[in-house]
Amino acid sequence: MPRSARPTGIGALYASAWAWSYDAAGVRAVAAEAIRKAVQAKDNPADLINVALEELVRAQCELPGHTTLDELTKKIRTEVNRGFFTLVAGRVDAAARARLGVS
């Protein structure tokens, strides 16, 4: 494409945006991986969604709707927090469980 025919300014932004692809499964995989890494240190859903958005932009993926990211964040947070709970609960000995009234 001759230099004079190349889009500039906002036109260039739109042209590059159209080059991004939307593969729903791929987008979810990129977002899920970013959230799983971040959830080890962050718990706020908004922070986790922002991490996912940053990674999706970096990977030049079309951004999914907020509800998609919100549901993905809830699912991953639940899985990770359940794992943390199981880890901690497994460290409590029988005597402490009896004092807590937990079998």
PDB file of N, CA and C in Angstrom, residues 11-44:
ATOM      1  N   GLY A  11      -8.287   6.687  11.744  1.00  0.00           N
ATOM      2  CA  GLY A  11      -8.475   5.690  10.690  1.00  0.00           C
ATOM      3  C   GLY A  11      -7.522   4.522  10.857  1.00  0.00           C
ATOM      4  N   ALA A  12      -6.299   4.812  11.255  1.00  0.00           N
ATOM      5  CA  ALA A  12      -5.316   3.751  11.479  1.00  0.00           C
ATOM      6  C   ALA A  12      -5.738   2.886  12.665  1.00  0.00           C
ATOM      7  N   LEU A  13      -6.291   3.539  13.686  1.00  0.00           N
ATOM      8  CA  LEU A  13      -6.756   2.795  14.848  1.00  0.00           C
ATOM      9  C   LEU A  13      -7.879   1.840  14.455  1.00  0.00           C
ATOM     10  N   TYR A  14      -8.848   2.340  13.689  1.00  0.00           N
ATOM     11  CA  TYR A  14      -9.937   1.477  13.241  1.00  0.00           C
ATOM     12  C   TYR A  14      -9.429   0.363  12.336  1.00  0.00           C
ATOM     13  N   ALA A  15      -8.499   0.665  11.466  1.00  0.00           N
ATOM     14  CA  ALA A  15      -7.955  -0.350  10.563  1.00  0.00           C
ATOM     15  C   ALA A  15      -7.260  -1.456  11.350  1.00  0.00           C
ATOM     16  N   SER A  16      -6.496  -1.063  12.384  1.00  0.00           N
ATOM     17  CA  SER A  16      -5.813  -2.087  13.179  1.00  0.00           C
ATOM     18  C   SER A  16      -6.809  -2.860  14.022  1.00  0.00           C
ATOM     19  N   ALA A  17      -7.880  -2.210  14.475  1.00  0.00           N
ATOM     20  CA  ALA A  17      -8.889  -2.899  15.274  1.00  0.00           C
ATOM     21  C   ALA A  17      -9.593  -3.967  14.448  1.00  0.00           C
ATOM     22  N   TRP A  18      -9.814  -3.700  13.171  1.00  0.00           N
ATOM     23  CA  TRP A  18     -10.471  -4.692  12.327  1.00  0.00           C
ATOM     24  C   TRP A  18      -9.576  -5.889  12.075  1.00  0.00           C
ATOM     25  N   ALA A  19      -8.283  -5.732  12.269  1.00  0.00           N
ATOM     26  CA  ALA A  19      -7.353  -6.836  12.050  1.00  0.00           C
ATOM     27  C   ALA A  19      -7.401  -7.830  13.219  1.00  0.00           C
ATOM     28  N   TRP A  20      -7.949  -7.426  14.353  1.00  0.00           N
ATOM     29  CA  TRP A  20      -8.037  -8.309  15.502  1.00  0.00           C
ATOM     30  C   TRP A  20      -9.094  -9.365  15.222  1.00  0.00           C
ATOM     31  N   SER A  21      -8.892 -10.523  15.777  1.00  0.00           N
ATOM     32  CA  SER A  21      -9.849 -11.592  15.526  1.00  0.00           C
ATOM     33  C   SER A  21     -10.653 -11.882  16.789  1.00  0.00           C
ATOM     34  N   TYR A  22     -11.829 -12.454  16.598  1.00  0.00           N
ATOM     35  CA  TYR A  22     -12.632 -12.860  17.742  1.00  0.00           C
ATOM     36  C   TYR A  22     -12.882 -14.351  17.660  1.00  0.00           C
ATOM     37  N   ASP A  23     -12.204 -15.045  18.502  1.00  0.00           N
ATOM     38  CA  ASP A  23     -12.368 -16.483  18.674  1.00  0.00           C
ATOM     39  C   ASP A  23     -12.812 -16.645  20.122  1.00  0.00           C
ATOM     40  N   ALA A  24     -14.108 -16.888  20.330  1.00  0.00           N
ATOM     41  CA  ALA A  24     -14.671 -16.875  21.681  1.00  0.00           C
ATOM     42  C   ALA A  24     -13.903 -17.786  22.639  1.00  0.00           C
ATOM     43  N   ALA A  25     -13.601 -18.990  22.206  1.00  0.00           N
ATOM     44  CA  ALA A  25     -12.892 -19.929  23.079  1.00  0.00           C
ATOM     45  C   ALA A  25     -11.471 -19.437  23.362  1.00  0.00           C
ATOM     46  N   GLY A  26     -10.823 -18.898  22.348  1.00  0.00           N
ATOM     47  CA  GLY A  26      -9.466 -18.379  22.528  1.00  0.00           C
ATOM     48  C   GLY A  26      -9.435 -17.176  23.446  1.00  0.00           C
ATOM     49  N   VAL A  27     -10.419 -16.292  23.292  1.00  0.00           N
ATOM     50  CA  VAL A  27     -10.504 -15.096  24.130  1.00  0.00           C
ATOM     51  C   VAL A  27     -10.724 -15.508  25.585  1.00  0.00           C
ATOM     52  N   ARG A  28     -11.627 -16.461  25.801  1.00  0.00           N
ATOM     53  CA  ARG A  28     -11.886 -16.933  27.172  1.00  0.00           C
ATOM     54  C   ARG A  28     -10.642 -17.587  27.767  1.00  0.00           C
ATOM     55  N   ALA A  29      -9.900 -18.320  26.950  1.00  0.00           N
ATOM     56  CA  ALA A  29      -8.690 -18.984  27.441  1.00  0.00           C
ATOM     57  C   ALA A  29      -7.638 -17.961  27.864  1.00  0.00           C
ATOM     58  N   VAL A  30      -7.453 -16.911  27.060  1.00  0.00           N
ATOM     59  CA  VAL A  30      -6.484 -15.860  27.395  1.00  0.00           C
ATOM     60  C   VAL A  30      -6.906 -15.167  28.687  1.00  0.00           C
ATOM     61  N   ALA A  31      -8.191 -14.815  28.781  1.00  0.00           N
ATOM     62  CA  ALA A  31      -8.696 -14.131  29.969  1.00  0.00           C
ATOM     63  C   ALA A  31      -8.587 -15.030  31.202  1.00  0.00           C
ATOM     64  N   ALA A  32      -8.951 -16.296  31.064  1.00  0.00           N
ATOM     65  CA  ALA A  32      -8.909 -17.222  32.199  1.00  0.00           C
ATOM     66  C   ALA A  32      -7.487 -17.400  32.713  1.00  0.00           C
ATOM     67  N   GLU A  33      -6.542 -17.514  31.812  1.00  0.00           N
ATOM     68  CA  GLU A  33      -5.149 -17.681  32.229  1.00  0.00           C
ATOM     69  C   GLU A  33      -4.673 -16.448  32.997  1.00  0.00           C
ATOM     70  N   ALA A  34      -5.008 -15.272  32.502  1.00  0.00           N
ATOM     71  CA  ALA A  34      -4.605 -14.030  33.173  1.00  0.00           C
ATOM     72  C   ALA A  34      -5.257 -13.931  34.556  1.00  0.00           C
ATOM     73  N   ILE A  35      -6.535 -14.287  34.642  1.00  0.00           N
ATOM     74  CA  ILE A  35      -7.242 -14.211  35.929  1.00  0.00           C
ATOM     75  C   ILE A  35      -6.665 -15.221  36.910  1.00  0.00           C
ATOM     76  N   ARG A  36      -6.394 -16.447  36.441  1.00  0.00           N
ATOM     77  CA  ARG A  36      -5.838 -17.480  37.336  1.00  0.00           C
ATOM     78  C   ARG A  36      -4.494 -17.057  37.918  1.00  0.00           C
ATOM     79  N   LYS A  37      -3.678 -16.387  37.130  1.00  0.00           N
ATOM     80  CA  LYS A  37      -2.392 -15.903  37.648  1.00  0.00           C
ATOM     81  C   LYS A  37      -2.612 -14.785  38.660  1.00  0.00           C
ATOM     82  N   ALA A  38      -3.512 -13.863  38.346  1.00  0.00           N
ATOM     83  CA  ALA A  38      -3.724 -12.692  39.194  1.00  0.00           C
ATOM     84  C   ALA A  38      -4.451 -13.029  40.486  1.00  0.00           C
ATOM     85  N   VAL A  39      -5.325 -14.041  40.468  1.00  0.00           N
ATOM     86  CA  VAL A  39      -6.146 -14.341  41.644  1.00  0.00           C
ATOM     87  C   VAL A  39      -5.298 -14.871  42.804  1.00  0.00           C
ATOM     88  N   GLN A  40      -4.083 -15.266  42.537  1.00  0.00           N
ATOM     89  CA  GLN A  40      -3.203 -15.716  43.611  1.00  0.00           C
ATOM     90  C   GLN A  40      -2.796 -14.551  44.518  1.00  0.00           C
ATOM     91  N   ALA A  41      -2.837 -13.326  43.983  1.00  0.00           N
ATOM     92  CA  ALA A  41      -2.427 -12.155  44.758  1.00  0.00           C
ATOM     93  C   ALA A  41      -3.536 -11.122  44.924  1.00  0.00           C
ATOM     94  N   LYS A  42      -4.589 -11.206  44.112  1.00  0.00           N
ATOM     95  CA  LYS A  42      -5.675 -10.221  44.153  1.00  0.00           C
ATOM     96  C   LYS A  42      -6.992 -10.942  44.362  1.00  0.00           C
ATOM     97  N   ASP A  43      -7.929 -10.260  45.029  1.00  0.00           N
ATOM     98  CA  ASP A  43      -9.232 -10.885  45.257  1.00  0.00           C
ATOM     99  C   ASP A  43     -10.384 -10.031  44.748  1.00  0.00           C
ATOM    100  N   ASN A  44     -10.151  -8.754  44.517  1.00  0.00           N
ATOM    101  CA  ASN A  44     -11.201  -7.850  44.065  1.00  0.00           C
ATOM    102  C   ASN A  44     -11.574  -8.170  42.614  1.00  0.00           C
TER     103      ASN A  44
END
